[in-house]
mmCIF file of C-alpha atoms in Angstrom:
data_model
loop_
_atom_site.group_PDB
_atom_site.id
_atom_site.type_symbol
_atom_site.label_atom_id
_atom_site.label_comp_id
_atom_site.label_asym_id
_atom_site.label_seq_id
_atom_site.Cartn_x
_atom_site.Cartn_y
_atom_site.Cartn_z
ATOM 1 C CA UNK A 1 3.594 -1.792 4.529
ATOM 2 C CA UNK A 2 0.747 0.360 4.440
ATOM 3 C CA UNK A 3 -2.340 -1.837 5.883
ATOM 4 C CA UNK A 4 -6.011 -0.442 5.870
ATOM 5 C CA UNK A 5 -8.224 0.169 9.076
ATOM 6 C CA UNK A 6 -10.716 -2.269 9.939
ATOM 7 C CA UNK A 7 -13.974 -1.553 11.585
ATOM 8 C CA UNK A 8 -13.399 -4.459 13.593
ATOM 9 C CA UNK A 9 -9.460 -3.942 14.168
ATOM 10 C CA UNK A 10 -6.888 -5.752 13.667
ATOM 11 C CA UNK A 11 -3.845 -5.382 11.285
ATOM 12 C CA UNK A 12 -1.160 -7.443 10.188
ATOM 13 C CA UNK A 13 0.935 -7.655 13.338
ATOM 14 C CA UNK A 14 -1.734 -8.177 15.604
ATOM 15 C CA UNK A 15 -3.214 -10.826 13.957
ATOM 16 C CA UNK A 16 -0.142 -12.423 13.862
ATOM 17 C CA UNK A 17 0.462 -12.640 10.014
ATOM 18 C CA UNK A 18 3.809 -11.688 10.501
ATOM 19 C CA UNK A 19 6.483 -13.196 12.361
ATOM 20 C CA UNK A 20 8.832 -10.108 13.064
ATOM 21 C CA UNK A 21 11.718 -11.984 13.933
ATOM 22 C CA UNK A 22 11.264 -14.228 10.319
ATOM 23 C CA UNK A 23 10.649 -11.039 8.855
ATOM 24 C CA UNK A 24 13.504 -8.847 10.186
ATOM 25 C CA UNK A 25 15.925 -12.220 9.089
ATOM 26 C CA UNK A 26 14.458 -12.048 5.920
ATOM 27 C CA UNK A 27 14.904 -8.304 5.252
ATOM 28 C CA UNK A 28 18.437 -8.907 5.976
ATOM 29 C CA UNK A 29 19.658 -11.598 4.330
ATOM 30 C CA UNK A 30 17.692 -9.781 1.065
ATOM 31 C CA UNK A 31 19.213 -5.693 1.976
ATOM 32 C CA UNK A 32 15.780 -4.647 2.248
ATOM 33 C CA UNK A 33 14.251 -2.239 4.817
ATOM 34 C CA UNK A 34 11.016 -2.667 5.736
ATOM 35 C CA UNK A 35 8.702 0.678 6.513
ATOM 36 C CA UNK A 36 5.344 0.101 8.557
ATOM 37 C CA UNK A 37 2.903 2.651 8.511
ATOM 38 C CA UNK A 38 -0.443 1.908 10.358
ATOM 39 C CA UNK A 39 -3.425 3.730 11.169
ATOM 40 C CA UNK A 40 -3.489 6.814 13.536
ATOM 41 C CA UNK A 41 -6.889 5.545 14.625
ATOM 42 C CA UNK A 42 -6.372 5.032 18.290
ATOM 43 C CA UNK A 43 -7.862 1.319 18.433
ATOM 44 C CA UNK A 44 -5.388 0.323 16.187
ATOM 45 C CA UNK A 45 -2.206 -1.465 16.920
ATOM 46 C CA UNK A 46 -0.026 0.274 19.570
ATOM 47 C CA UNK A 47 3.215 0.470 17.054
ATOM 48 C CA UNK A 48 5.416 2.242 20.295
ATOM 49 C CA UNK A 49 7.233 -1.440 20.589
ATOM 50 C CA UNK A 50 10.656 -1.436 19.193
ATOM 51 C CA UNK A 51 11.288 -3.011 16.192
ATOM 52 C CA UNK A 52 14.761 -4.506 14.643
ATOM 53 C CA UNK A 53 17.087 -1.809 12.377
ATOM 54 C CA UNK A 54 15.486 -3.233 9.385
ATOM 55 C CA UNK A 55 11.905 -2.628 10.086
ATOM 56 C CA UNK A 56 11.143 1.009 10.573
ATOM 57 C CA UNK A 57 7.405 2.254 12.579
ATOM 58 C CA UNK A 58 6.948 5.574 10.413
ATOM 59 C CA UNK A 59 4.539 7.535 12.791
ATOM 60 C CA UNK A 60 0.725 7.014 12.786
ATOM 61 C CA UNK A 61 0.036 10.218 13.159
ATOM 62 C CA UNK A 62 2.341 11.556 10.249
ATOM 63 C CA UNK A 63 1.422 11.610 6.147
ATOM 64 C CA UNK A 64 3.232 8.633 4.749
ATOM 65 C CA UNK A 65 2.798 10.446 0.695
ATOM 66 C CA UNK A 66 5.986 12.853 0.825
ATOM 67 C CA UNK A 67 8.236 9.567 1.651
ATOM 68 C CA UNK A 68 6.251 7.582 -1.381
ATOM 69 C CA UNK A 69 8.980 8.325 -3.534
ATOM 70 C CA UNK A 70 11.510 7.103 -1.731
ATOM 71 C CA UNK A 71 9.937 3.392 -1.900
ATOM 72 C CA UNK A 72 11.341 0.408 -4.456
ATOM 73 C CA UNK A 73 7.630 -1.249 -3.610
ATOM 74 C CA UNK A 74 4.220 -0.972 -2.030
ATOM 75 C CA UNK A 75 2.881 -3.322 0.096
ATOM 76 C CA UNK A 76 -0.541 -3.062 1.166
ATOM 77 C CA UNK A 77 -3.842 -4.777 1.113
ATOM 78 C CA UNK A 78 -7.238 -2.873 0.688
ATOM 79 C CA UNK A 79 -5.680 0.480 0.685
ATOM 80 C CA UNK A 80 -6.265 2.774 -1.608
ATOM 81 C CA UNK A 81 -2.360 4.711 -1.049
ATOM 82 C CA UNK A 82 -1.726 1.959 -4.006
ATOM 83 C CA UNK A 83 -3.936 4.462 -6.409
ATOM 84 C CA UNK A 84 -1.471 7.516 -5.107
ATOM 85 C CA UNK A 85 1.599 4.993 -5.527
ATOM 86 C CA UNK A 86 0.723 4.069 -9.242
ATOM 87 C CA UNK A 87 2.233 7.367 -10.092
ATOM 88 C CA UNK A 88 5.814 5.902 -9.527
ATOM 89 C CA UNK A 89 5.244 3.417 -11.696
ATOM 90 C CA UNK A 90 7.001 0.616 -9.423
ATOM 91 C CA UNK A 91 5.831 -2.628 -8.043
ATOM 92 C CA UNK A 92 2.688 -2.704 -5.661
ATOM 93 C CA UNK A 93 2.092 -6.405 -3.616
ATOM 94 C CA UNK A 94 -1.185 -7.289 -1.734
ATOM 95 C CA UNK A 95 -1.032 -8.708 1.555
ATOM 96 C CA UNK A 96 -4.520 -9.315 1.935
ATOM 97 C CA UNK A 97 -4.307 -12.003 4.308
ATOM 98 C CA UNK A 98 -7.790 -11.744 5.648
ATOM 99 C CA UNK A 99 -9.551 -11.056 2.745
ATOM 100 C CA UNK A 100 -12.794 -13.150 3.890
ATOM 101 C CA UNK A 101 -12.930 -11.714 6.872
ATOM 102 C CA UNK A 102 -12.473 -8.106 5.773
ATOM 103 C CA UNK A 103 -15.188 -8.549 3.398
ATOM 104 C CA UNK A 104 -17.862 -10.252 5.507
ATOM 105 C CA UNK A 105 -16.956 -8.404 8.682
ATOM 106 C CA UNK A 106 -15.553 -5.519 7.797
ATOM 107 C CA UNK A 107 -16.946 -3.153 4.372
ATOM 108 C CA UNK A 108 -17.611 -4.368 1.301
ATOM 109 C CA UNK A 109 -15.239 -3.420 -1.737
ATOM 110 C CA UNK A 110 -16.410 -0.970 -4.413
ATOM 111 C CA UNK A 111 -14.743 -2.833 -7.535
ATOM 112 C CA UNK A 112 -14.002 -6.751 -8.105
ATOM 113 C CA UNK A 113 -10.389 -6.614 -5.884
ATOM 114 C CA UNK A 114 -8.430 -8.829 -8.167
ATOM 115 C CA UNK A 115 -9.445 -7.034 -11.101
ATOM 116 C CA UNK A 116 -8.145 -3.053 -9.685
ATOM 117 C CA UNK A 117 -5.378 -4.553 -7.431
ATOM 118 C CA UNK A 118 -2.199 -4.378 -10.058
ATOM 119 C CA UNK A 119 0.030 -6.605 -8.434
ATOM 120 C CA UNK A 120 0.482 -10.201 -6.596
ATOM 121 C CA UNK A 121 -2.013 -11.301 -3.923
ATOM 122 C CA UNK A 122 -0.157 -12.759 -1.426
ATOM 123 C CA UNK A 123 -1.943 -14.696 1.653
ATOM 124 C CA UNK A 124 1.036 -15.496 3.826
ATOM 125 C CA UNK A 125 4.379 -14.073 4.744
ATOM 126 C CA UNK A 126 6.066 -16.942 2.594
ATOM 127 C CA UNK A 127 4.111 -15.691 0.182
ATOM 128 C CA UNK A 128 4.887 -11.949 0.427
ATOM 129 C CA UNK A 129 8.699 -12.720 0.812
ATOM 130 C CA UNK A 130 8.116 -14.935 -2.329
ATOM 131 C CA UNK A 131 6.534 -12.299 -4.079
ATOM 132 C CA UNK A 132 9.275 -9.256 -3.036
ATOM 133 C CA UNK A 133 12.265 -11.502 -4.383
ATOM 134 C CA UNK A 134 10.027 -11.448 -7.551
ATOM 135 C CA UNK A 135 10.167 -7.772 -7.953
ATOM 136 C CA UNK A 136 12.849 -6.415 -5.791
ATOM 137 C CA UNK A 137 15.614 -9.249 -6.048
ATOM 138 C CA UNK A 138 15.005 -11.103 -9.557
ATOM 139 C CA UNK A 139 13.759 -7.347 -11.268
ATOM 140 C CA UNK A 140 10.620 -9.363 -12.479
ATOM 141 C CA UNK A 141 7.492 -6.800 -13.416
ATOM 142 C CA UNK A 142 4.907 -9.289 -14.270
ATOM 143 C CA UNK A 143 1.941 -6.383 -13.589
ATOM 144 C CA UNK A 144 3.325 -3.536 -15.109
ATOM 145 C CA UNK A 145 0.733 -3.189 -17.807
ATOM 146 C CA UNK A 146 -1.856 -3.366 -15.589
ATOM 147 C CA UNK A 147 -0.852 -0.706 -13.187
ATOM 148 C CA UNK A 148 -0.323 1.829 -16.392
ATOM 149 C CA UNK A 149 -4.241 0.129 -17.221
ATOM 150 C CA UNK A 150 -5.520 0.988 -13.384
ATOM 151 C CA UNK A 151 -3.078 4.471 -13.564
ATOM 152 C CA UNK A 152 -4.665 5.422 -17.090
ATOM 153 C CA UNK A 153 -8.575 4.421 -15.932
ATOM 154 C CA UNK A 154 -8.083 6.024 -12.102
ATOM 155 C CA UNK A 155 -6.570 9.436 -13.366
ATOM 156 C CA UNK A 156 -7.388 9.934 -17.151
ATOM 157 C CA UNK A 157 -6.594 14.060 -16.629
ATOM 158 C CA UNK A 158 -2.899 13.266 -15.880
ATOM 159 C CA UNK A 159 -1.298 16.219 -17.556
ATOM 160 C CA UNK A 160 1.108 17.134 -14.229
ATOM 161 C CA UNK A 161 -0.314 20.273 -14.013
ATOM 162 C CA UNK A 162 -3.208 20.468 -11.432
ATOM 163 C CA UNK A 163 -2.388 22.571 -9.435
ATOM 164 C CA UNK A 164 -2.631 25.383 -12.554
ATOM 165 C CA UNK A 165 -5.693 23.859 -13.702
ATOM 166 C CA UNK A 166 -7.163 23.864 -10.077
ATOM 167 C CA UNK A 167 -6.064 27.913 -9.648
ATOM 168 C CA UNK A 168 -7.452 28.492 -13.225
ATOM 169 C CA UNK A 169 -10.806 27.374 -12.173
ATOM 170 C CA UNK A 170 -11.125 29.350 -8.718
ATOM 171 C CA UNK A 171 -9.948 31.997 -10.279
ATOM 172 C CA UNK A 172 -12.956 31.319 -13.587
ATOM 173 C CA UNK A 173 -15.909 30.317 -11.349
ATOM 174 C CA UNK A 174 -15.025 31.265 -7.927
ATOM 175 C CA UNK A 175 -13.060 34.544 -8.196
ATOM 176 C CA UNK A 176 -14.617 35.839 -11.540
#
């Protein structure tokens, strides 16, 4: 669960979206292992409290992207490590339960969210949990096409070879 900063803070935990204990019960009775990774910013929840074996605090102040691989699902809510994520081609799920709030309180969003979020938007925890046996337990992939549509539209240069193409051009107009 990779939740966004708010101006105002405030994240999942704190707000008491999630019961932990519910949660932890949950990820065990389904095998799943629940990752947390919250903002370094310092006003942000204080994720030094221990958790259960099944929910893992992956530092604040460490880059979340090499371990993206290693993930079954995303779960996030107006984030944009989803974009990054899309490259895996595996399920993303919105937890976005504060969406009114975020948006009058907090920033405005650049695109229409339910349009560019490819995946489930999921209000509660009974929802979420709903919404992870749907991908993770059943194998159900309802928004595959539109992640390939957000993938194709976010990164239409997506030849795998950037960092070439990035050299080439130093080396062109920078190094001549």
């Amino acid at each position: 669960l990779a939740p966004t900063f708010r101006d105002n803070g405030g994240d999942p935990l704190s707000d008491n979206a999630f019961d932990i204990k519910k949660l932890s019960d949950y990820a065990t009775q389904s095998k799943i292992i629940f990752v947390f990774k919250f903002h370094p910013n310092p006003l942000y929840w204080n994720t030094t409290s221990p958790f259960p074996n099944n929910i893992i605090s992956y530092s604040a102040e460490k880059d979340i992207y090499p371990a993206l691989k290693y993930f079954d699902a995303l779960i996030t809510d107006y984030s944009s490590i989803y974009m990054d994520f899309l490259y895996f081609d595996r399920p993303v799920l919105f937890f976005c339960y504060d969406y009114e709030k975020y948006i009058n309180q907090d920033r405005e969003l650049q695109f229409d969210y339910d349009w560019i979020t490819p995946g489930p938007k999921c209000f509660t925890q009974e929802e979420l949990e709903a919404e992870i046996d749907s991908v993770l337990v059943k194998n159900t992939d309802p928004f595959r096409s539109k992640r390939e549509e957000i993938f194709k539209m976010a990164f239409d240069d997506n030849k795998g070879d950037a960092s070439k193409r990035i050299w080439n051009f130093i080396q062109k107009n920078m190094l001549g």
